[in-house]
Amino acid sequence: RGAPPRPAGSDDRVAIAVAGDDDAAVDLVAGLVDAVGFDPVVIGDLDDGLLLGPGTDLFGAKTDAAGIRAALE
């Protein structure tokens, strides 16, 4: 079962990574992610989105924004 959405600023808010080549589209998607109760973490362009695919540590991860950033280092 997935993590429930949480209000902005919640200590236990799960993050969702966002990647894209179109800044306006990335901003739109990040806003939608936030609106449904998750912290958006913009990780870069579509090539960087490969870091989120099956077999990666971030695929299906239930972590906070700091956890996503740490996994990308």
Short mmCIF file of C-alpha atoms in Angstrom, two decimals:
data_model
loop_
_atom_site.label_atom_id
_atom_site.label_comp_id
_atom_site.label_asym_id
_atom_site.label_seq_id
_atom_site.Cartn_x
_atom_site.Cartn_y
_atom_site.Cartn_z
CA ARG A 1 0.00 0.00 0.00
CA GLY A 2 1.30 3.45 -0.89
CA ALA A 3 2.14 6.25 1.47
CA PRO A 4 -0.79 8.54 2.25
CA PRO A 5 -0.57 12.17 1.13
CA ARG A 6 0.39 14.63 3.87
CA PRO A 7 0.06 18.41 4.23
CA ALA A 8 3.00 20.58 3.19
CA GLY A 9 5.54 20.89 5.98
CA SER A 10 4.72 17.50 7.53
CA ASP A 11 7.80 15.71 8.84
CA ASP A 12 6.64 12.43 7.33
CA ARG A 13 5.73 13.75 3.88
CA VAL A 14 6.83 11.40 1.10
CA ALA A 15 8.57 12.91 -1.94
CA ILE A 16 8.14 12.19 -5.64
CA ALA A 17 10.95 12.96 -8.08
CA VAL A 18 10.17 14.92 -11.24
CA ALA A 19 12.30 15.14 -14.39
CA GLY A 20 11.72 16.87 -17.71
CA ASP A 21 13.11 18.96 -20.53
CA ASP A 22 10.32 21.57 -20.52
CA ASP A 23 10.63 23.90 -17.54
CA ALA A 24 6.96 24.94 -17.68
CA ALA A 25 5.84 21.30 -17.74
CA VAL A 26 8.17 20.41 -14.86
CA ASP A 27 6.77 23.31 -12.84
CA LEU A 28 3.21 22.19 -13.63
CA VAL A 29 3.88 18.58 -12.61
CA ALA A 30 5.75 19.66 -9.47
CA GLY A 31 2.73 21.77 -8.53
CA LEU A 32 0.40 18.82 -9.07
CA VAL A 33 2.62 16.55 -6.96
CA ASP A 34 2.51 19.12 -4.16
CA ALA A 35 -1.25 19.63 -4.52
CA VAL A 36 -1.94 15.92 -3.99
CA GLY A 37 0.17 15.83 -0.82
CA PHE A 38 3.72 14.88 -1.77
CA ASP A 39 6.99 16.85 -1.89
CA PRO A 40 8.18 17.34 -5.48
CA VAL A 41 11.93 16.99 -6.03
CA VAL A 42 13.07 18.20 -9.45
CA ILE A 43 16.06 16.06 -10.40
CA GLY A 44 16.87 17.39 -13.88
CA ASP A 45 16.07 16.67 -17.49
CA LEU A 46 14.53 13.57 -19.07
CA ASP A 47 17.92 11.86 -19.26
CA ASP A 48 18.11 12.18 -15.47
CA GLY A 49 14.70 10.52 -15.32
CA LEU A 50 16.46 7.24 -16.11
CA LEU A 51 17.64 7.34 -12.49
CA LEU A 52 14.02 6.65 -11.49
CA GLY A 53 13.43 3.56 -13.61
CA PRO A 54 12.99 -0.09 -12.68
CA GLY A 55 16.02 -1.58 -10.98
CA THR A 56 17.12 1.72 -9.43
CA ASP A 57 17.05 2.58 -5.72
CA LEU A 58 14.46 5.28 -6.35
CA PHE A 59 11.99 3.15 -8.32
CA GLY A 60 8.93 2.95 -6.08
CA ALA A 61 10.85 4.41 -3.13
CA LYS A 62 8.82 5.74 -0.22
CA THR A 63 11.20 8.35 1.11
CA ASP A 64 11.31 12.06 1.85
CA ALA A 65 12.95 14.76 -0.25
CA ALA A 66 16.26 14.41 1.58
CA GLY A 67 16.23 10.67 0.86
CA ILE A 68 15.78 11.28 -2.86
CA ARG A 69 18.58 13.82 -2.92
CA ALA A 70 20.88 11.48 -0.98
CA ALA A 71 20.16 8.60 -3.36
CA LEU A 72 21.16 10.80 -6.30
CA GLU A 73 24.57 11.69 -4.87
#
